[in-house]
mmCIF file of C-alpha atoms in Angstrom:
data_model
loop_
_atom_site.group_PDB
_atom_site.id
_atom_site.type_symbol
_atom_site.label_atom_id
_atom_site.label_comp_id
_atom_site.label_asym_id
_atom_site.label_seq_id
_atom_site.Cartn_x
_atom_site.Cartn_y
_atom_site.Cartn_z
ATOM 1 C CA MET A 290 20.293 -44.763 50.007
ATOM 2 C CA LYS A 291 22.239 -44.119 53.219
ATOM 3 C CA TYR A 292 21.793 -40.861 55.130
ATOM 4 C CA ILE A 293 24.617 -39.447 57.245
ATOM 5 C CA ILE A 294 24.717 -36.362 59.470
ATOM 6 C CA LEU A 295 28.171 -35.330 60.697
ATOM 7 C CA LEU A 296 27.926 -32.567 63.276
ATOM 8 C CA GLY A 297 30.872 -30.607 64.681
ATOM 9 C CA ASP A 298 29.319 -28.945 67.705
ATOM 10 C CA GLY A 299 29.910 -25.190 67.801
ATOM 11 C CA MET A 300 32.345 -25.196 64.843
ATOM 12 C CA SER A 301 31.253 -21.866 63.355
ATOM 13 C CA ASP A 302 32.560 -18.631 64.815
ATOM 14 C CA TYR A 303 33.263 -14.942 64.206
ATOM 15 C CA PRO A 304 36.371 -13.491 62.504
ATOM 16 C CA ILE A 305 39.303 -13.361 64.922
ATOM 17 C CA ASP A 306 42.092 -10.764 64.777
ATOM 18 C CA GLU A 307 44.656 -13.336 65.857
ATOM 19 C CA LEU A 308 43.769 -15.323 62.724
ATOM 20 C CA GLY A 309 44.040 -12.311 60.423
ATOM 21 C CA GLY A 310 40.295 -11.770 60.368
ATOM 22 C CA ARG A 311 39.527 -15.399 59.586
ATOM 23 C CA THR A 312 37.279 -17.730 61.547
ATOM 24 C CA PRO A 313 38.585 -21.010 63.013
ATOM 25 C CA LEU A 314 36.789 -22.860 60.182
ATOM 26 C CA GLN A 315 38.661 -20.739 57.644
ATOM 27 C CA ALA A 316 41.989 -21.127 59.442
ATOM 28 C CA ALA A 317 41.699 -24.892 59.927
ATOM 29 C CA ARG A 318 42.902 -27.363 57.318
ATOM 30 C CA THR A 319 39.700 -29.127 56.189
ATOM 31 C CA PRO A 320 40.267 -30.831 52.811
ATOM 32 C CA ASN A 321 37.401 -33.293 53.237
ATOM 33 C CA MET A 322 34.747 -30.719 54.098
ATOM 34 C CA ASP A 323 36.140 -28.509 51.320
ATOM 35 C CA TYR A 324 35.713 -31.403 48.873
ATOM 36 C CA LEU A 325 32.097 -31.893 49.944
ATOM 37 C CA ALA A 326 31.472 -28.163 49.514
ATOM 38 C CA ALA A 327 33.037 -28.150 46.039
ATOM 39 C CA HIS A 328 30.760 -30.997 44.939
ATOM 40 C CA GLY A 329 27.632 -30.467 47.031
ATOM 41 C CA THR A 330 25.028 -27.898 48.009
ATOM 42 C CA VAL A 331 26.251 -25.186 50.377
ATOM 43 C CA GLY A 332 24.274 -22.580 52.303
ATOM 44 C CA LEU A 333 23.265 -21.188 55.674
ATOM 45 C CA ALA A 334 20.564 -22.590 57.953
ATOM 46 C CA LYS A 335 18.872 -21.113 61.016
ATOM 47 C CA THR A 336 18.795 -23.928 63.552
ATOM 48 C CA VAL A 337 17.582 -21.830 66.497
ATOM 49 C CA PRO A 338 14.030 -20.497 65.991
ATOM 50 C CA HIS A 339 13.318 -16.959 67.102
ATOM 51 C CA GLY A 340 12.456 -16.792 70.783
ATOM 52 C CA LEU A 341 14.191 -20.019 71.824
ATOM 53 C CA PRO A 342 17.581 -20.194 73.558
ATOM 54 C CA PRO A 343 20.612 -21.063 71.369
ATOM 55 C CA GLY A 344 21.375 -24.275 73.220
ATOM 56 C CA SER A 345 22.608 -27.548 71.787
ATOM 57 C CA ASP A 346 19.237 -29.040 72.716
ATOM 58 C CA VAL A 347 17.212 -26.658 70.524
ATOM 59 C CA ALA A 348 19.745 -26.609 67.682
ATOM 60 C CA ASN A 349 20.240 -30.376 67.499
ATOM 61 C CA LEU A 350 16.503 -31.030 67.567
ATOM 62 C CA SER A 351 16.391 -28.844 64.444
ATOM 63 C CA VAL A 352 19.223 -30.731 62.759
ATOM 64 C CA PHE A 353 17.538 -34.041 63.580
ATOM 65 C CA GLY A 354 14.514 -32.726 61.676
ATOM 66 C CA TYR A 355 12.230 -31.801 64.558
ATOM 67 C CA ASN A 356 10.663 -28.360 64.921
ATOM 68 C CA PRO A 357 11.746 -27.211 68.415
ATOM 69 C CA VAL A 358 8.794 -24.833 68.607
ATOM 70 C CA GLU A 359 6.542 -27.894 68.645
ATOM 71 C CA CYS A 360 8.484 -30.356 70.799
ATOM 72 C CA TYR A 361 11.105 -28.598 72.944
ATOM 73 C CA THR A 362 10.413 -28.646 76.696
ATOM 74 C CA GLY A 363 13.975 -28.306 78.058
ATOM 75 C CA ARG A 364 17.377 -29.937 77.952
ATOM 76 C CA ALA A 365 17.302 -32.089 81.069
ATOM 77 C CA PRO A 366 14.350 -34.337 80.070
ATOM 78 C CA LEU A 367 16.328 -35.394 76.991
ATOM 79 C CA GLU A 368 19.338 -36.231 79.136
ATOM 80 C CA ALA A 369 17.122 -38.142 81.558
ATOM 81 C CA ALA A 370 16.184 -40.520 78.748
ATOM 82 C CA SER A 371 19.858 -41.142 78.016
ATOM 83 C CA ILE A 372 20.712 -42.235 81.546
ATOM 84 C CA GLY A 373 17.585 -44.359 81.899
ATOM 85 C CA VAL A 374 15.562 -42.123 84.206
ATOM 86 C CA ALA A 375 11.835 -42.423 83.491
ATOM 87 C CA LEU A 376 10.000 -39.178 84.226
ATOM 88 C CA SER A 377 6.445 -39.073 85.521
ATOM 89 C CA LYS A 378 3.982 -36.505 84.215
ATOM 90 C CA GLY A 379 4.569 -33.979 87.023
ATOM 91 C CA ASP A 380 8.335 -34.407 87.253
ATOM 92 C CA VAL A 381 10.737 -31.628 86.318
ATOM 93 C CA ALA A 382 14.199 -32.750 85.261
ATOM 94 C CA MET A 383 17.116 -30.363 85.787
ATOM 95 C CA ARG A 384 20.677 -30.551 84.519
ATOM 96 C CA CYS A 385 23.055 -30.785 87.486
ATOM 97 C CA ASN A 386 26.562 -29.607 86.620
ATOM 98 C CA LEU A 387 29.520 -30.144 88.918
ATOM 99 C CA VAL A 388 31.292 -26.774 88.798
ATOM 100 C CA THR A 389 34.169 -24.822 90.285
ATOM 101 C CA LEU A 390 33.242 -21.548 91.988
ATOM 102 C CA GLU A 391 35.793 -19.123 93.400
ATOM 103 C CA SER A 392 35.515 -16.115 95.707
ATOM 104 C CA GLY A 393 35.912 -12.583 94.371
ATOM 105 C CA VAL A 394 35.080 -8.994 95.205
ATOM 106 C CA ALA A 395 31.446 -9.488 94.113
ATOM 107 C CA GLY A 396 30.975 -12.826 95.845
ATOM 108 C CA LEU A 397 31.260 -16.180 94.104
ATOM 109 C CA TYR A 398 32.376 -16.418 90.468
ATOM 110 C CA MET A 399 31.976 -19.211 87.919
ATOM 111 C CA LYS A 400 35.554 -20.366 87.446
ATOM 112 C CA ASP A 401 34.900 -23.626 85.527
ATOM 113 C CA PHE A 402 31.521 -24.995 84.399
ATOM 114 C CA SER A 403 33.040 -28.485 84.041
ATOM 115 C CA ALA A 404 35.144 -28.773 87.227
ATOM 116 C CA GLY A 405 38.197 -29.436 85.100
ATOM 117 C CA HIS A 406 36.299 -31.954 82.946
ATOM 118 C CA ILE A 407 36.095 -34.244 85.927
ATOM 119 C CA LYS A 408 36.328 -37.975 85.233
ATOM 120 C CA THR A 409 33.061 -39.896 85.381
ATOM 121 C CA GLU A 410 34.170 -42.268 88.145
ATOM 122 C CA GLN A 411 34.977 -39.399 90.526
ATOM 123 C CA ALA A 412 31.852 -37.478 89.541
ATOM 124 C CA THR A 413 29.614 -40.486 90.193
ATOM 125 C CA ARG A 414 30.945 -40.811 93.740
ATOM 126 C CA ILE A 415 30.324 -37.119 94.371
ATOM 127 C CA ILE A 416 26.753 -37.228 93.009
ATOM 128 C CA GLN A 417 26.004 -40.322 95.079
ATOM 129 C CA HIS A 418 27.287 -38.533 98.192
ATOM 130 C CA LEU A 419 25.178 -35.450 97.425
ATOM 131 C CA GLY A 420 22.148 -37.647 96.834
ATOM 132 C CA ALA A 421 22.592 -39.377 100.178
ATOM 133 C CA GLU A 422 22.893 -36.056 102.024
ATOM 134 C CA LEU A 423 20.575 -33.745 100.069
ATOM 135 C CA GLY A 424 18.187 -36.101 98.308
ATOM 136 C CA SER A 425 14.564 -36.520 99.425
ATOM 137 C CA ASP A 426 11.167 -37.620 98.177
ATOM 138 C CA GLU A 427 11.033 -34.282 96.362
ATOM 139 C CA PHE A 428 14.584 -34.187 94.968
ATOM 140 C CA LYS A 429 16.550 -37.117 93.556
ATOM 141 C CA PHE A 430 20.099 -37.042 92.123
ATOM 142 C CA TYR A 431 21.217 -39.261 89.236
ATOM 143 C CA PRO A 432 24.814 -39.624 87.966
ATOM 144 C CA GLY A 433 25.597 -39.002 84.304
ATOM 145 C CA VAL A 434 28.918 -38.496 82.533
ATOM 146 C CA SER A 435 31.867 -36.284 83.566
ATOM 147 C CA TYR A 436 30.449 -33.000 84.911
ATOM 148 C CA ARG A 437 26.941 -33.527 83.467
ATOM 149 C CA HIS A 438 24.355 -35.009 85.862
ATOM 150 C CA LEU A 439 20.635 -34.940 86.626
ATOM 151 C CA LEU A 440 18.253 -33.799 89.347
ATOM 152 C CA VAL A 441 14.564 -34.782 89.271
ATOM 153 C CA TRP A 442 12.230 -32.397 91.091
ATOM 154 C CA LYS A 443 8.908 -34.090 91.810
ATOM 155 C CA GLY A 444 6.033 -31.660 91.322
ATOM 156 C CA GLY A 445 8.491 -28.926 90.404
ATOM 157 C CA ASN A 446 8.115 -25.717 88.421
ATOM 158 C CA ASP A 447 9.472 -25.933 84.890
ATOM 159 C CA SER A 448 8.956 -22.190 84.312
ATOM 160 C CA ILE A 449 11.652 -21.220 86.805
ATOM 161 C CA LYS A 450 14.360 -19.153 85.106
ATOM 162 C CA THR A 451 17.872 -20.644 85.063
ATOM 163 C CA THR A 452 21.158 -19.898 83.290
ATOM 164 C CA PRO A 453 23.605 -22.356 81.669
ATOM 165 C CA PRO A 454 26.872 -22.231 83.627
ATOM 166 C CA HIS A 455 28.947 -22.163 80.429
ATOM 167 C CA ASP A 456 27.337 -18.787 79.665
ATOM 168 C CA ILE A 457 28.800 -17.135 82.754
ATOM 169 C CA THR A 458 32.425 -18.282 82.919
ATOM 170 C CA GLY A 459 34.426 -15.656 84.814
ATOM 171 C CA LYS A 460 31.306 -13.820 85.971
ATOM 172 C CA ALA A 461 29.778 -13.329 89.422
ATOM 173 C CA ILE A 462 26.995 -15.875 89.853
ATOM 174 C CA SER A 463 24.578 -13.791 91.952
ATOM 175 C CA PRO A 464 22.723 -12.189 88.984
ATOM 176 C CA PHE A 465 22.257 -15.619 87.398
ATOM 177 C CA LEU A 466 20.839 -17.657 90.262
ATOM 178 C CA PRO A 467 17.502 -19.434 89.620
ATOM 179 C CA ALA A 468 14.495 -17.114 89.760
ATOM 180 C CA GLY A 469 10.761 -17.764 89.957
ATOM 181 C CA SER A 470 8.392 -19.962 91.908
ATOM 182 C CA GLY A 471 10.430 -22.535 93.827
ATOM 183 C CA GLN A 472 13.709 -20.645 93.535
ATOM 184 C CA GLU A 473 14.339 -20.816 97.282
ATOM 185 C CA LYS A 474 14.417 -24.617 97.205
ATOM 186 C CA ILE A 475 16.731 -24.778 94.190
ATOM 187 C CA ILE A 476 19.121 -22.136 95.497
ATOM 188 C CA LYS A 477 19.197 -23.909 98.882
ATOM 189 C CA LEU A 478 20.247 -27.159 97.193
ATOM 190 C CA MET A 479 23.066 -25.308 95.451
ATOM 191 C CA THR A 480 24.281 -23.555 98.613
ATOM 192 C CA ASP A 481 23.947 -26.726 100.702
ATOM 193 C CA SER A 482 26.075 -28.543 98.135
ATOM 194 C CA GLN A 483 28.794 -25.926 98.609
ATOM 195 C CA THR A 484 28.874 -26.644 102.338
ATOM 196 C CA LEU A 485 29.123 -30.389 101.747
ATOM 197 C CA LEU A 486 31.757 -30.044 99.034
ATOM 198 C CA ALA A 487 33.977 -27.703 101.053
ATOM 199 C CA SER A 488 35.622 -30.800 102.556
ATOM 200 C CA ASN A 489 35.416 -32.868 99.375
ATOM 201 C CA LEU A 490 38.551 -34.999 98.974
ATOM 202 C CA ILE A 491 37.413 -36.915 95.882
ATOM 203 C CA ASN A 492 38.129 -33.986 93.564
ATOM 204 C CA PRO A 493 38.688 -30.548 95.162
ATOM 205 C CA ALA A 494 37.889 -28.847 91.828
ATOM 206 C CA VAL A 495 34.200 -29.575 92.531
ATOM 207 C CA THR A 496 32.923 -26.844 94.839
ATOM 208 C CA SER A 497 29.211 -26.699 93.954
ATOM 209 C CA ILE A 498 26.376 -28.007 91.838
ATOM 210 C CA TRP A 499 24.679 -25.760 89.272
ATOM 211 C CA LEU A 500 21.059 -26.490 88.371
ATOM 212 C CA TRP A 501 19.616 -25.445 84.997
ATOM 213 C CA GLY A 502 18.021 -26.733 81.741
ATOM 214 C CA GLN A 503 14.758 -27.733 83.406
ATOM 215 C CA GLY A 504 11.799 -29.282 81.636
ATOM 216 C CA LYS A 505 9.071 -31.894 81.620
ATOM 217 C CA ILE A 506 8.762 -34.978 79.454
ATOM 218 C CA PRO A 507 8.458 -34.083 75.730
ATOM 219 C CA SER A 508 6.446 -35.706 72.936
ATOM 220 C CA ILE A 509 8.621 -36.545 69.922
ATOM 221 C CA PRO A 510 7.740 -38.875 66.995
ATOM 222 C CA THR A 511 10.250 -41.567 66.081
ATOM 223 C CA TYR A 512 12.361 -41.497 62.926
ATOM 224 C CA GLN A 513 10.429 -44.466 61.605
ATOM 225 C CA GLU A 514 7.178 -42.538 62.058
ATOM 226 C CA LYS A 515 8.492 -39.249 60.691
ATOM 227 C CA PHE A 516 10.907 -40.290 57.927
ATOM 228 C CA GLY A 517 10.442 -44.047 57.534
ATOM 229 C CA LEU A 518 14.085 -44.607 58.486
ATOM 230 C CA SER A 519 15.970 -46.845 60.886
ATOM 231 C CA GLY A 520 19.175 -45.482 62.333
ATOM 232 C CA SER A 521 21.662 -44.775 65.075
ATOM 233 C CA VAL A 522 23.162 -41.865 66.989
ATOM 234 C CA ILE A 523 26.799 -41.682 68.072
ATOM 235 C CA SER A 524 27.847 -39.178 70.722
ATOM 236 C CA ALA A 525 29.596 -38.952 74.073
ATOM 237 C CA VAL A 526 26.953 -36.517 75.326
ATOM 238 C CA ASP A 527 23.788 -37.575 77.175
ATOM 239 C CA LEU A 528 21.755 -34.843 75.480
ATOM 240 C CA MET A 529 22.383 -36.317 72.044
ATOM 241 C CA LYS A 530 21.783 -39.853 73.207
ATOM 242 C CA GLY A 531 18.504 -38.734 74.779
ATOM 243 C CA ILE A 532 17.277 -37.161 71.541
ATOM 244 C CA GLY A 533 18.237 -40.388 69.789
ATOM 245 C CA ILE A 534 16.248 -42.464 72.263
ATOM 246 C CA TYR A 535 13.134 -40.323 71.805
ATOM 247 C CA ALA A 536 13.672 -40.601 68.036
ATOM 248 C CA GLY A 537 13.707 -44.398 68.276
ATOM 249 C CA LEU A 538 17.331 -44.626 67.141
ATOM 250 C CA ASP A 539 19.948 -47.016 68.464
ATOM 251 C CA VAL A 540 22.490 -45.355 70.742
ATOM 252 C CA ILE A 541 26.034 -46.525 69.990
ATOM 253 C CA ASN A 542 28.637 -46.040 72.705
ATOM 254 C CA VAL A 543 32.128 -45.786 71.226
ATOM 255 C CA PRO A 544 35.124 -46.702 73.415
ATOM 256 C CA GLY A 545 37.241 -43.634 74.075
ATOM 257 C CA ALA A 546 34.492 -41.136 73.199
ATOM 258 C CA THR A 547 34.821 -38.407 75.829
ATOM 259 C CA GLY A 548 32.999 -35.240 74.712
ATOM 260 C CA TRP A 549 36.346 -33.422 74.917
ATOM 261 C CA ILE A 550 39.229 -32.772 72.504
ATOM 262 C CA ASP A 551 40.779 -36.133 73.349
ATOM 263 C CA THR A 552 37.758 -38.034 72.019
ATOM 264 C CA ASN A 553 37.991 -41.071 69.736
ATOM 265 C CA TYR A 554 37.164 -39.301 66.448
ATOM 266 C CA LYS A 555 38.027 -42.167 64.122
ATOM 267 C CA GLY A 556 36.240 -44.708 66.294
ATOM 268 C CA LYS A 557 33.024 -42.722 65.929
ATOM 269 C CA ALA A 558 33.329 -42.829 62.136
ATOM 270 C CA GLU A 559 34.152 -46.535 62.083
ATOM 271 C CA PHE A 560 31.191 -47.415 64.297
ATOM 272 C CA ALA A 561 28.980 -45.231 62.091
ATOM 273 C CA LEU A 562 30.011 -47.198 59.006
ATOM 274 C CA ARG A 563 29.266 -50.488 60.748
ATOM 275 C CA SER A 564 25.832 -49.220 61.708
ATOM 276 C CA LEU A 565 25.116 -48.078 58.143
ATOM 277 C CA ALA A 566 25.741 -51.591 56.902
ATOM 278 C CA VAL A 567 22.409 -52.599 58.462
ATOM 279 C CA LYS A 568 20.549 -49.296 58.960
ATOM 280 C CA ASP A 569 19.494 -46.322 56.849
ATOM 281 C CA PHE A 570 20.714 -43.367 58.883
ATOM 282 C CA VAL A 571 23.418 -42.298 61.322
ATOM 283 C CA TYR A 572 23.978 -39.084 63.281
ATOM 284 C CA VAL A 573 27.575 -38.573 64.430
ATOM 285 C CA HIS A 574 28.042 -35.796 66.975
ATOM 286 C CA VAL A 575 31.447 -34.433 68.044
ATOM 287 C CA GLU A 576 31.430 -32.104 71.043
ATOM 288 C CA ALA A 577 35.109 -31.086 70.986
ATOM 289 C CA PRO A 578 34.989 -27.759 69.039
ATOM 290 C CA ASP A 579 32.217 -26.460 71.301
ATOM 291 C CA GLU A 580 34.012 -27.390 74.520
ATOM 292 C CA ALA A 581 37.218 -25.731 73.319
ATOM 293 C CA ALA A 582 35.310 -22.554 72.432
ATOM 294 C CA HIS A 583 33.535 -22.434 75.805
ATOM 295 C CA ASN A 584 36.962 -22.473 77.404
ATOM 296 C CA GLY A 585 38.354 -19.791 75.072
ATOM 297 C CA MET A 586 40.921 -22.229 73.666
ATOM 298 C CA LEU A 587 41.513 -21.100 70.078
ATOM 299 C CA ASN A 588 44.274 -23.531 69.093
ATOM 300 C CA GLU A 589 42.335 -26.441 70.545
ATOM 301 C CA LYS A 590 39.205 -25.435 68.639
ATOM 302 C CA ILE A 591 41.139 -25.354 65.376
ATOM 303 C CA ARG A 592 42.710 -28.717 66.172
ATOM 304 C CA ALA A 593 39.304 -30.215 67.008
ATOM 305 C CA ILE A 594 37.909 -28.985 63.667
ATOM 306 C CA GLU A 595 40.885 -30.455 61.790
ATOM 307 C CA GLU A 596 40.570 -33.822 63.530
ATOM 308 C CA PHE A 597 36.819 -33.843 62.906
ATOM 309 C CA ASP A 598 37.553 -33.249 59.217
ATOM 310 C CA GLU A 599 40.343 -35.802 58.916
ATOM 311 C CA LEU A 600 39.177 -38.607 61.180
ATOM 312 C CA VAL A 601 35.374 -38.334 61.034
ATOM 313 C CA VAL A 602 34.471 -36.727 57.690
ATOM 314 C CA GLY A 603 37.477 -38.222 55.907
ATOM 315 C CA THR A 604 36.906 -41.751 57.178
ATOM 316 C CA ILE A 605 33.221 -41.632 56.246
ATOM 317 C CA LEU A 606 33.880 -40.129 52.817
ATOM 318 C CA LYS A 607 36.513 -42.734 51.931
ATOM 319 C CA ASN A 608 34.364 -45.710 52.882
ATOM 320 C CA ALA A 609 30.671 -44.803 52.490
ATOM 321 C CA ALA A 610 30.564 -45.709 48.778
ATOM 322 C CA LYS A 611 31.049 -49.374 49.727
ATOM 323 C CA LEU A 612 27.499 -49.200 51.119
ATOM 324 C CA GLY A 613 25.930 -47.854 47.909
ATOM 325 C CA ASP A 614 24.454 -44.403 47.253
ATOM 326 C CA PHE A 615 24.692 -41.992 50.158
ATOM 327 C CA LYS A 616 24.044 -38.425 51.268
ATOM 328 C CA ILE A 617 26.110 -36.533 53.829
ATOM 329 C CA LEU A 618 24.997 -33.440 55.714
ATOM 330 C CA VAL A 619 27.841 -31.644 57.515
ATOM 331 C CA LEU A 620 27.284 -28.670 59.805
ATOM 332 C CA PRO A 621 27.551 -27.266 63.334
ATOM 333 C CA ASP A 622 24.455 -27.067 65.477
ATOM 334 C CA HIS A 623 25.099 -23.413 66.414
ATOM 335 C CA PRO A 624 28.081 -21.043 66.501
ATOM 336 C CA THR A 625 30.194 -20.920 69.666
ATOM 337 C CA PRO A 626 32.388 -17.855 69.185
ATOM 338 C CA ILE A 627 35.711 -17.900 71.013
ATOM 339 C CA SER A 628 35.235 -14.218 71.837
ATOM 340 C CA LEU A 629 31.978 -14.918 73.704
ATOM 341 C CA LYS A 630 32.656 -18.414 75.069
ATOM 342 C CA THR A 631 28.983 -19.252 74.581
ATOM 343 C CA HIS A 632 26.415 -20.059 71.892
ATOM 344 C CA THR A 633 24.708 -17.632 69.537
ATOM 345 C CA SER A 634 21.614 -17.885 67.355
ATOM 346 C CA ASP A 635 23.405 -16.964 64.117
ATOM 347 C CA PRO A 636 22.741 -19.188 61.076
ATOM 348 C CA VAL A 637 25.273 -21.955 60.530
ATOM 349 C CA PRO A 638 27.025 -23.074 57.323
ATOM 350 C CA PHE A 639 25.964 -26.463 55.954
ATOM 351 C CA VAL A 640 26.951 -28.681 53.060
ATOM 352 C CA LEU A 641 24.677 -31.391 51.677
ATOM 353 C CA TYR A 642 26.489 -33.905 49.482
ATOM 354 C CA ASP A 643 24.791 -36.519 47.276
ATOM 355 C CA SER A 644 27.078 -39.265 45.947
ATOM 356 C CA ARG A 645 24.932 -39.513 42.778
ATOM 357 C CA HIS A 646 25.451 -35.859 41.830
ATOM 358 C CA THR A 647 29.034 -34.649 42.232
ATOM 359 C CA GLY A 648 29.352 -31.751 39.804
ATOM 360 C CA ASP A 649 31.382 -28.622 40.498
ATOM 361 C CA SER A 650 29.395 -26.324 42.816
ATOM 362 C CA GLY A 651 31.787 -23.417 42.358
ATOM 363 C CA VAL A 652 32.406 -23.288 46.116
ATOM 364 C CA LYS A 653 36.069 -23.602 47.043
ATOM 365 C CA SER A 654 35.883 -24.171 50.789
ATOM 366 C CA TYR A 655 33.517 -25.001 53.610
ATOM 367 C CA ASP A 656 33.213 -21.987 55.901
ATOM 368 C CA GLU A 657 30.862 -19.227 56.987
ATOM 369 C CA ASP A 658 31.697 -16.754 54.187
ATOM 370 C CA SER A 659 31.490 -19.338 51.404
ATOM 371 C CA ALA A 660 28.105 -20.467 52.659
ATOM 372 C CA LYS A 661 26.823 -16.912 52.804
ATOM 373 C CA ARG A 662 27.985 -16.122 49.270
ATOM 374 C CA THR A 663 25.888 -18.919 47.765
ATOM 375 C CA GLY A 664 22.718 -17.021 48.710
ATOM 376 C CA LEU A 665 21.018 -20.237 49.848
ATOM 377 C CA PHE A 666 19.315 -19.713 53.209
ATOM 378 C CA VAL A 667 17.147 -22.263 55.004
ATOM 379 C CA GLU A 668 15.003 -20.282 57.424
ATOM 380 C CA ASP A 669 13.638 -23.371 59.182
ATOM 381 C CA GLY A 670 16.661 -25.477 60.054
ATOM 382 C CA PHE A 671 14.544 -28.534 60.764
ATOM 383 C CA LYS A 672 13.793 -28.720 57.048
ATOM 384 C CA LEU A 673 17.409 -29.697 56.279
ATOM 385 C CA MET A 674 16.591 -33.297 57.171
ATOM 386 C CA GLU A 675 13.568 -33.143 54.876
ATOM 387 C CA MET A 676 15.861 -31.848 52.105
ATOM 388 C CA MET A 677 18.286 -34.719 52.672
ATOM 389 C CA ALA A 678 15.603 -37.403 52.896
ATOM 390 C CA GLY A 679 13.934 -36.133 49.691
ATOM 391 C CA ALA A 680 14.707 -37.406 46.210
#
């Protein structure tokens, strides 16, 4: 048996007037996900436990089959694993975004949490420059991918309160600055970066760093220990790769995978099929719908969902049978409503398809309403993987 998780980050949404009261999932053309829904098990799952933030870190840990209440310490430690940064026991890792701030009547505003989706080569040069000027024995900068980078705070405070920059697009930043023990040091790094970047000629869109997602090293069992499975993870995002590393999975880097709407969708599916030829499990993550929603780009979100369906789900569905019996779990990690431009904790629609049992489920399409009408609700989202790995 082969086990396949296909995750369209942030696909689910709220009804939108512009779409006649439909969601982007309902408006998008998704024949492959609709087929899985018509012949599989469809329902809603709560991937964000009560009391935890609705981030991709928490939600994807759930989808991987881990209970975030037991193992979640923060986003940045997972990303540290992806870029090869080994944390010591007292280290606090922090996500270091390159962002665009602009002046307004209430001070500085968050104009773009991604600095125009800066290219990795430019971003690396900027992070290296910041590290040379602002780094110390206490603070060290590490380059990642595009706008997503890492700061390690030796002996830092992981209980400091921070805010994801994608939650405050268009808002004044002053109410969302880090707060708690050590805040002065973190805020100083951010303001000092603004001074240094004021004359930045590498990419003028980068005007500041934004520090958030802090945490210490987590303890996570491997997939072999937990499920008895070997496998791989495919994503353009360091967070997902980091979870995969902690889970003992191979990380597959696909040429042209960007984490944006121009990503290599089909390449991800093709590399997944190659991996399944020798392994039991693969987790394919596509960031594009989430990024489009964070930017309020409705047409791009619909297009990302359609390309995910055609080039990822479709390619897998057409070729997986060559590998024998298989199960596919398709879902988002969390909703990212266009109207909010950020994540919510609402349950997400899922479909679990088993190639051995393909009767008519009575469900006509894969979307939020269809999933709700089935009446199936998985309160603990981390149990979806247990459902898939069961008989």
